[in-house]
Coordinates of C-alpha atoms in Angstrom, one line a residue:
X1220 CA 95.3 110.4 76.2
X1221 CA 95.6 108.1 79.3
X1222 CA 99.5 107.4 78.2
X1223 CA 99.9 111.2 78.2
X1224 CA 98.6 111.9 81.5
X1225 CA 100.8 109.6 83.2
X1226 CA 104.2 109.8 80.7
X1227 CA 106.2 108.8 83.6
X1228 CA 104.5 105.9 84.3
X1229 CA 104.6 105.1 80.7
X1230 CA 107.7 104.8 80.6
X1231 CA 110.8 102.3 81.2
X1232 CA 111.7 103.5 84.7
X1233 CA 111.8 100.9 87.0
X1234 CA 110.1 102.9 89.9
X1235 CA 107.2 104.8 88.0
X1236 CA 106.7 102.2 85.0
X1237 CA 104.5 99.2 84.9
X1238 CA 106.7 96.9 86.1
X1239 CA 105.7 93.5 87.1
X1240 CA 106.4 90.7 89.0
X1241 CA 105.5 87.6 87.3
X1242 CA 104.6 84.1 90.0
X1243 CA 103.4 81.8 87.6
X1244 CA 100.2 80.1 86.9
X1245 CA 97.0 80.9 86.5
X1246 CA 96.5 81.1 90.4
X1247 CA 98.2 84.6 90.7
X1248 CA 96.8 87.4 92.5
X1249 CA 97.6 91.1 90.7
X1250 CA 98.4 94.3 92.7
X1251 CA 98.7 97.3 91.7
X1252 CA 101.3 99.7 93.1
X1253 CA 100.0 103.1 92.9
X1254 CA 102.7 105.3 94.8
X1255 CA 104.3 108.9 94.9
X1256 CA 107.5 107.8 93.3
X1257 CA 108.3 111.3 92.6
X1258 CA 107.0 114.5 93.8
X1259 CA 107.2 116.2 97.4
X1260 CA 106.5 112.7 99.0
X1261 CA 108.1 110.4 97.0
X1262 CA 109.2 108.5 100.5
X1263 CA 105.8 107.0 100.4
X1264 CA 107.3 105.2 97.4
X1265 CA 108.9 103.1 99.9
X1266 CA 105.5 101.5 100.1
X1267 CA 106.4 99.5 97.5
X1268 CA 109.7 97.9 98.6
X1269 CA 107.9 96.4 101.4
X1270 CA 104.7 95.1 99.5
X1271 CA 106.8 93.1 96.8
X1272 CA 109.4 92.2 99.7
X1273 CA 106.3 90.0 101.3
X1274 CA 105.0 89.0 97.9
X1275 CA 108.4 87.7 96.5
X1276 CA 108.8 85.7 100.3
X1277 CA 105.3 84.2 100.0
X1278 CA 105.7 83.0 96.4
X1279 CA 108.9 81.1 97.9
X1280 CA 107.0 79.4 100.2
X1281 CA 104.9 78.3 97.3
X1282 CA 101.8 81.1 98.2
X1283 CA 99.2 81.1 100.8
X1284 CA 96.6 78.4 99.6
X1285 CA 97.9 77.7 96.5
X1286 CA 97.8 81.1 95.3
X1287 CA 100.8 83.8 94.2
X1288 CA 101.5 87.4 93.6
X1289 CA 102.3 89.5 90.9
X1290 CA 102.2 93.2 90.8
X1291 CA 102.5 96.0 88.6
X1292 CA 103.4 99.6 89.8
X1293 CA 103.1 103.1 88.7
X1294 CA 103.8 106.9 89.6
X1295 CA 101.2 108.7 91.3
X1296 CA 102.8 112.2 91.9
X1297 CA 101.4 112.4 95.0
X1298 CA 98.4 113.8 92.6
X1299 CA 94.6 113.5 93.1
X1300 CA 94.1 113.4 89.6
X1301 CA 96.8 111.4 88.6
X1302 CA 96.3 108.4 91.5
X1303 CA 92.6 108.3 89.4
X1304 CA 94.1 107.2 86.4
X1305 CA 96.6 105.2 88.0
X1306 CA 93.8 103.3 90.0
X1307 CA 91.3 103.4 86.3
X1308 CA 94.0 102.2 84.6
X1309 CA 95.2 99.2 86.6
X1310 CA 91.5 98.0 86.5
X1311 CA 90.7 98.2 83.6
X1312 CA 94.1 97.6 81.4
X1313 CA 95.7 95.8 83.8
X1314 CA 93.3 93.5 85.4
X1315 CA 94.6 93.9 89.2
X1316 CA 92.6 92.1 91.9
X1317 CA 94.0 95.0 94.7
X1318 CA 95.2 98.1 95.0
X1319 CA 97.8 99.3 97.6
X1320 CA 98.5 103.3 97.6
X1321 CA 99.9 106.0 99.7
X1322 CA 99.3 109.3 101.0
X1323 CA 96.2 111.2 101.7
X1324 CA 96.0 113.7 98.9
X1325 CA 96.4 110.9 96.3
X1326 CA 94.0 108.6 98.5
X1327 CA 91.4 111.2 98.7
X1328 CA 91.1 111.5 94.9
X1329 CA 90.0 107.7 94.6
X1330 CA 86.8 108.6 96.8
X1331 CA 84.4 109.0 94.0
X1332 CA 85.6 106.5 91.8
X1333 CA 86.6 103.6 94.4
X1334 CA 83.2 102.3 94.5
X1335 CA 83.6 101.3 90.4
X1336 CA 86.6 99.9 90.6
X1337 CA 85.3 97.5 92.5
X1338 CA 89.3 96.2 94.0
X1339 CA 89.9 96.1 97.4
X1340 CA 91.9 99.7 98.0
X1341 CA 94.8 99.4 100.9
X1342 CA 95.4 103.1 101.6
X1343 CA 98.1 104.6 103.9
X1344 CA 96.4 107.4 104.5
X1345 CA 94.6 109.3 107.5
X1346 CA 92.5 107.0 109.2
X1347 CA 89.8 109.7 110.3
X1348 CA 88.7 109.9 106.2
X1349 CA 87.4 106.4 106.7
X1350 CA 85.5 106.3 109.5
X1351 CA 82.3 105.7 108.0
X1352 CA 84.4 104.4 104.5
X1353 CA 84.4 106.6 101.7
X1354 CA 83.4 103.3 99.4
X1355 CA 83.0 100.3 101.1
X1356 CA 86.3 98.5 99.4
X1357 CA 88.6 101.3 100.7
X1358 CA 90.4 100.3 103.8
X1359 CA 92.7 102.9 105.9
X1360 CA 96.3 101.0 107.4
X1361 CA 96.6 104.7 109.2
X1362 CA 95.9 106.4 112.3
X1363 CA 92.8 109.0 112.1
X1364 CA 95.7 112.0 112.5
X1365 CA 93.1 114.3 114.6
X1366 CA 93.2 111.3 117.2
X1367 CA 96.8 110.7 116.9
X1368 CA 97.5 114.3 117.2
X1369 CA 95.8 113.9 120.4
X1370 CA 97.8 111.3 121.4
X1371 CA 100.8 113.5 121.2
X1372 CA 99.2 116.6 123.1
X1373 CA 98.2 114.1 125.8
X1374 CA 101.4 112.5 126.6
X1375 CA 103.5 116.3 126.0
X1376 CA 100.7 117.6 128.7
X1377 CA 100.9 114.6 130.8
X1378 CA 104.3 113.1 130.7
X1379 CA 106.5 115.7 129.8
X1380 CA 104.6 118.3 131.9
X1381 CA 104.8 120.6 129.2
X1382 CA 101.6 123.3 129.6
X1383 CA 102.4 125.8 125.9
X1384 CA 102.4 123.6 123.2
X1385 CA 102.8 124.8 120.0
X1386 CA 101.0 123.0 116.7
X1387 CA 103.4 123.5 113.4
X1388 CA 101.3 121.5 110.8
X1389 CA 100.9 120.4 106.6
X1390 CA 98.2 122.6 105.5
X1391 CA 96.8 119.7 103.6
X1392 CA 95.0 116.7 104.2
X1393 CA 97.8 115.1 106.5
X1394 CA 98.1 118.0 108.7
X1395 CA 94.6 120.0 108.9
X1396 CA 93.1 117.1 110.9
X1397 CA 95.0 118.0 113.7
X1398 CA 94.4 121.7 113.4
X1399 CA 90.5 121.4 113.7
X1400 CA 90.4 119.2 117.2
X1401 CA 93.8 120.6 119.3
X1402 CA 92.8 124.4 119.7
X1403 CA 89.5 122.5 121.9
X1404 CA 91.6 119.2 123.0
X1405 CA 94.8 121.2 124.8
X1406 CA 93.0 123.8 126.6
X1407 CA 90.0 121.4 127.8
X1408 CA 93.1 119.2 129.1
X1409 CA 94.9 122.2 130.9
X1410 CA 97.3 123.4 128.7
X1411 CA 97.2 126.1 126.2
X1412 CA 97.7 126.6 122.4
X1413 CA 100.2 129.1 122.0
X1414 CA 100.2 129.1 118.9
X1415 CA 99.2 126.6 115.2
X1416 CA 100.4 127.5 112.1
X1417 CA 100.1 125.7 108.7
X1418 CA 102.7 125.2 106.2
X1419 CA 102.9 124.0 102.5
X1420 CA 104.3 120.8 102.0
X1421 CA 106.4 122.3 99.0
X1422 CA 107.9 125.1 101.6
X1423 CA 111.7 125.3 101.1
X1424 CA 112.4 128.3 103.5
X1425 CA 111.4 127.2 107.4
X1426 CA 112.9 130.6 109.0
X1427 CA 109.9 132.3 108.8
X1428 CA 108.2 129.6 111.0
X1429 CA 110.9 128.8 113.3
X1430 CA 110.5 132.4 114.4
X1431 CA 106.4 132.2 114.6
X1432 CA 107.5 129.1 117.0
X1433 CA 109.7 130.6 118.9
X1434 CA 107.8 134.1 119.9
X1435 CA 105.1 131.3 121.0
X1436 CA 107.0 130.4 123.9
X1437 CA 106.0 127.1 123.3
X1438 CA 107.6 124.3 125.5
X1439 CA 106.7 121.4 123.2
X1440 CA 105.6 121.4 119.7
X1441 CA 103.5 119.0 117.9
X1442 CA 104.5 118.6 114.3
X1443 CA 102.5 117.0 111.8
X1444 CA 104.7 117.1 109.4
X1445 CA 106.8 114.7 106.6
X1446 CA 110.2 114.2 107.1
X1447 CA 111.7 116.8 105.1
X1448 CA 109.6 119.7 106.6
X1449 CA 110.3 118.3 109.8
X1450 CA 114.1 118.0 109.6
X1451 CA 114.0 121.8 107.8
X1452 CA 112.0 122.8 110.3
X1453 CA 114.6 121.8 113.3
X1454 CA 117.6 122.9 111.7
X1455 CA 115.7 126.6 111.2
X1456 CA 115.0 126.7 114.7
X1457 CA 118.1 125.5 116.0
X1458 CA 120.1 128.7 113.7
X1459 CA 118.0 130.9 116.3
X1460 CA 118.5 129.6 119.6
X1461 CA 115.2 127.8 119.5
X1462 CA 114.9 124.0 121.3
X1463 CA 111.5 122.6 122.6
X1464 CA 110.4 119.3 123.3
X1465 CA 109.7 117.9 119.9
X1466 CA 106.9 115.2 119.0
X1467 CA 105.8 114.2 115.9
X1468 CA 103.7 111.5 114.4
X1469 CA 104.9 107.7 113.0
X1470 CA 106.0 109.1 109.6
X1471 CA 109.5 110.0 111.8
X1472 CA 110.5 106.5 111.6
X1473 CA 112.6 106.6 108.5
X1474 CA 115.9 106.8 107.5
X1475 CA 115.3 109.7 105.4
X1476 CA 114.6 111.6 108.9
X1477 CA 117.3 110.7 110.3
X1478 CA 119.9 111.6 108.0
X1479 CA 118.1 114.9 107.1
X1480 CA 117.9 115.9 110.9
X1481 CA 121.0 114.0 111.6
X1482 CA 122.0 115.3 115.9
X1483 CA 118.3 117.1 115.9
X1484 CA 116.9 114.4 115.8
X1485 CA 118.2 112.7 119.2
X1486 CA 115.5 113.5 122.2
X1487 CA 112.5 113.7 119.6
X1488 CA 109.4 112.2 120.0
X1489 CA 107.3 110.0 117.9
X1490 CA 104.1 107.8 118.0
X1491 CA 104.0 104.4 116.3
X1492 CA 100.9 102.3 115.7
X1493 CA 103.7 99.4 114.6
X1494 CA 106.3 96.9 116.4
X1495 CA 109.3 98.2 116.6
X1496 CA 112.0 95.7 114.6
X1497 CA 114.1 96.3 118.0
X1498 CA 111.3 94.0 119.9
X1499 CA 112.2 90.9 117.5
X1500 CA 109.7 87.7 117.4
X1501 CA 108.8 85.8 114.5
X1502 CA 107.3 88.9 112.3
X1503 CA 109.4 90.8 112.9
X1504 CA 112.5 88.2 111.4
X1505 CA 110.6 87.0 108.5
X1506 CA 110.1 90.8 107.7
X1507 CA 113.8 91.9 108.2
X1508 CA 115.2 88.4 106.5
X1509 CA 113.0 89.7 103.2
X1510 CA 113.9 93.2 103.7
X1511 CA 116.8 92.8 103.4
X1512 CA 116.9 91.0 100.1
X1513 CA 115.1 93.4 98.6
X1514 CA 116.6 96.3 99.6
X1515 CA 119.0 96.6 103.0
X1516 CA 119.1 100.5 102.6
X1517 CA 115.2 100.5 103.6
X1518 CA 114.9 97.4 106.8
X1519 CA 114.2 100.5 109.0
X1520 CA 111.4 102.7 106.7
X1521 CA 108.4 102.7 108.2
X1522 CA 107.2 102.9 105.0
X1523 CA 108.4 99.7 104.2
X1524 CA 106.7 98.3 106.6
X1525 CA 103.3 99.7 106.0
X1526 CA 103.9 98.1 102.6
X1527 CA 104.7 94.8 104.2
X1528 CA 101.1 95.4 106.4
X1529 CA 99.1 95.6 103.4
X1530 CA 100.1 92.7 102.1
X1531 CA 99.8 90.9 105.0
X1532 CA 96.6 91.9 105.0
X1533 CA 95.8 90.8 101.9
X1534 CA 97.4 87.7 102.1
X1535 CA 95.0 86.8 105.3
X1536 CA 92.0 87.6 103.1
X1537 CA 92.9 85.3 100.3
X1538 CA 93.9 82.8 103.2
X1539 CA 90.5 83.4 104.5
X1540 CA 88.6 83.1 101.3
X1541 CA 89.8 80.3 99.8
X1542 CA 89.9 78.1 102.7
X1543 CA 86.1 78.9 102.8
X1544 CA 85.9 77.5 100.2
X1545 CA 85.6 80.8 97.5
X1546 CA 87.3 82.2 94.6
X1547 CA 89.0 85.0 95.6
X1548 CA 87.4 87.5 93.4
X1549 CA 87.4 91.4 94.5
X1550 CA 83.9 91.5 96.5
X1551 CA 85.5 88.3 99.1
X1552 CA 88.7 89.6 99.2
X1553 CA 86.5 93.1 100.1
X1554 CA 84.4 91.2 102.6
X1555 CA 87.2 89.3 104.1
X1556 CA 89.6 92.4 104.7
X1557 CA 86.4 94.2 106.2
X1558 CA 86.1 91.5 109.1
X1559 CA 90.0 91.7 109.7
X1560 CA 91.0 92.0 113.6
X1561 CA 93.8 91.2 116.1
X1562 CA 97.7 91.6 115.0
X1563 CA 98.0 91.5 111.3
X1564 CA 102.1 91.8 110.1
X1565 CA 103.8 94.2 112.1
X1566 CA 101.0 96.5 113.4
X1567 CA 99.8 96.1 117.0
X1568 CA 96.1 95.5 115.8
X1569 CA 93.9 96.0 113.4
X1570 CA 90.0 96.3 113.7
X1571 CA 88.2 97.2 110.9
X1572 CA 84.1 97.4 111.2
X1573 CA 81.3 97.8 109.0
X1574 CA 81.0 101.8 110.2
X1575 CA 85.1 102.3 110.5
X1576 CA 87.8 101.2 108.1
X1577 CA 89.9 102.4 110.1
X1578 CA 92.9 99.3 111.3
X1579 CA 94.5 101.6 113.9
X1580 CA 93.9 102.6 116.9
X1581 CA 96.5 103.2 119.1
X1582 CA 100.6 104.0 119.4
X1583 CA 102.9 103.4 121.4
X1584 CA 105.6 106.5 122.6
X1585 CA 108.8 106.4 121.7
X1586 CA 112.0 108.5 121.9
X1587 CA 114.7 109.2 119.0
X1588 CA 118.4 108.8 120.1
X1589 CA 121.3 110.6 118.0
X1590 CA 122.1 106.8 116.3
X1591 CA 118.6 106.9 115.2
X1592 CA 117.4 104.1 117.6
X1593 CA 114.3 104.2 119.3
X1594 CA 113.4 103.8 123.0
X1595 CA 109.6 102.7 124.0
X1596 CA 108.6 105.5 127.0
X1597 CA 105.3 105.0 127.0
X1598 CA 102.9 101.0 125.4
X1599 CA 100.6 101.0 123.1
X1600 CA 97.6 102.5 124.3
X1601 CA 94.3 103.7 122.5
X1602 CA 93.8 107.3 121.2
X1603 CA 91.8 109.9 124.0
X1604 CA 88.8 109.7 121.2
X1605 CA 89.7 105.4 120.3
X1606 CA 90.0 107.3 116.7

């Protein structure tokens, strides 16, 4: 029955099957890859690229404490119900010690079950769903999107002087967040919300909105939306004459943005909780040198590099563990990743407490040119609520 439900991931494709890396030795820490490899988001699946990019450079360097990785991966649709059997079944058939996944829909269908499982749980998803933690071994690498949506009113009010702002947002568990706190944050910050308007991630025709936008009179719109709604969105509202000030949220910084929105995309907005790769140091190398082994089409995903923070991350816990002294079985990995702070792979900081799993905190403002480069216009700074 559990085969049947996920057929893809029972299968021999090397992105939704179960393969696995194999480090050798009985030191070996499992992770399992439970990603949208198909379905609207299956970007996300990007996620994974970057994970086994750090776990393949670790076991180089002969592991961290004398342990190595191996991983196993699997399709979750970008499904509630399938990322549940995903997550069941890499517990309890394939023995993982962690579990690394993506998106919020998915993420929000391990809720009731995390607590069993018992693995640590690295979620890219929305920050503000885990702060208090939905299970106490489920950990957030994401902003809390009602704060970051803040962010990006704030600076279009603020910096860009803009005073109609527009919200265009996923009517789903990405994009509601911001719908519920900008109607009160823009107008108690002096501007107004002309108008906010959800759309399906599955919505092919964008016309419809791109005229709700433009009858707004908006003069900057926030857009919590993926990368494919966004760039759709843009091209609909260029056909009709339409060109505000565009911000959008961190999920911009991908390739597949940029050669969907292609010219749109120059003079864009976007928030980033994470280095830029254009700021260099010694992270930033190491991740680009493995990157690039593993796949050179995907250096610049963001994705990628939230895959490459949660391994980091887990890499520090078993550091942390086993020099105490411990196995690293999954309640000190969980404890170990809960007392996490300070610059952790390439995000700015991470600062998880007992009452927020929460890492992030804060972006930093950037602006798109047409190469799709990036140009810092405003540092990292905390949300206007901290998230």
């Amino acid at each position: 029955a559990l085969c049947g439900l996920l057929s893809a991931a029972c299968g021999s494709s090397p992105t939704s099957g179960s393969h696995s890396g194999s480090s050798g030795g009985s030191k070996t820490i499992k992770v399992g890859l439970s990603l949208p490899f198909s379905g609207p988001a299956s970007v996300y699946g990007t996620v994974a690229k970057g994970a086994i990019a750090f776990f393949k450079n670790a076991n180089t360097a002969g592991g961290v404490n004398g342990y190595k990785f191996s991983w196993v991966q699997q399709d979750n649709a970008y499904s509630a119900a399938q990322s549940v059997a995903v997550a069941t079944k890499f517990v309890q058939t394939d023995n993982v010690n962690a579990i690394i996944t993506a998106g919020t829909p998915p993420t929000s269908g391990l809720f009731s079950v995390a607590k069993s499982l018992g693995v640590p749980i690295l979620a890219a998803a929305g920050g503000n769903y885990f702060s208090p933690p939905p299970a106490p071994n489920m950990f957030s690498q994401n902003p809390p999107y009602d704060a970051e949506s803040e962010y990006l009113a704030r600076f279009a009010m603020t910096s860009l002087k803009a005073k109609n702002l527009a919200l265009i947002y996923e009517d789903d568990d990405v994009g509601l967040p911001s719908s519920k706190v900008l109607p009160k944050y823009v107008p108690s910050n002096g501007g107004h919300l002309t108008a906010s308007i959800p759309v399906s991630n599955t919505t092919t025709d964008l016309s419809p909105f791109a005229a709700r936008l433009k009858s707004s009179h908006a003069d900057a719109v926030v857009a919590f939306l993926g990368t494919s709604l966004m760039a759709d969105l843009q091209k609909a509202c260029a056909q009709i004459g339409y060109q505000p000030k565009w911000l959008t949220f961190f999920a911009a910084f991908d390739p597949s943005y940029f050669q969907l929105a292609g010219q749109l995309s120059n003079g864009v907005y976007a928030d980033n909780y994470m280095i830029p790769l254009s700021v260099g140091g010694n992270n930033v190398s190491e991740y680009t040198k493995a990157m690039k082994a593993e796949d050179p089409a995907e250096v610049q995903s963001v994705f990628a590099e939230q895959g490459w923070n949660f391994a980091a991350m887990l890499a520090d816990a078993v550091r942390a563990v086993v020099s105490a002294g411990k196995a690293p079985t999954s309640a000190n990995l969980v404890a170990a990743i809960s007392r996490e702070s300070g610059p952790i792979g390439l995000m700015y900081s991470v600062n998880f407490t007992a009452n927020s799993h929460t890492a992030t905190h804060g972006s930093a403002m950037f602006q798109f040119d047409a190469n799709g480069g990036a140009k810092e216009v405003s540092p990292y700074t905390n949300y206007p609520t901290g998230g």
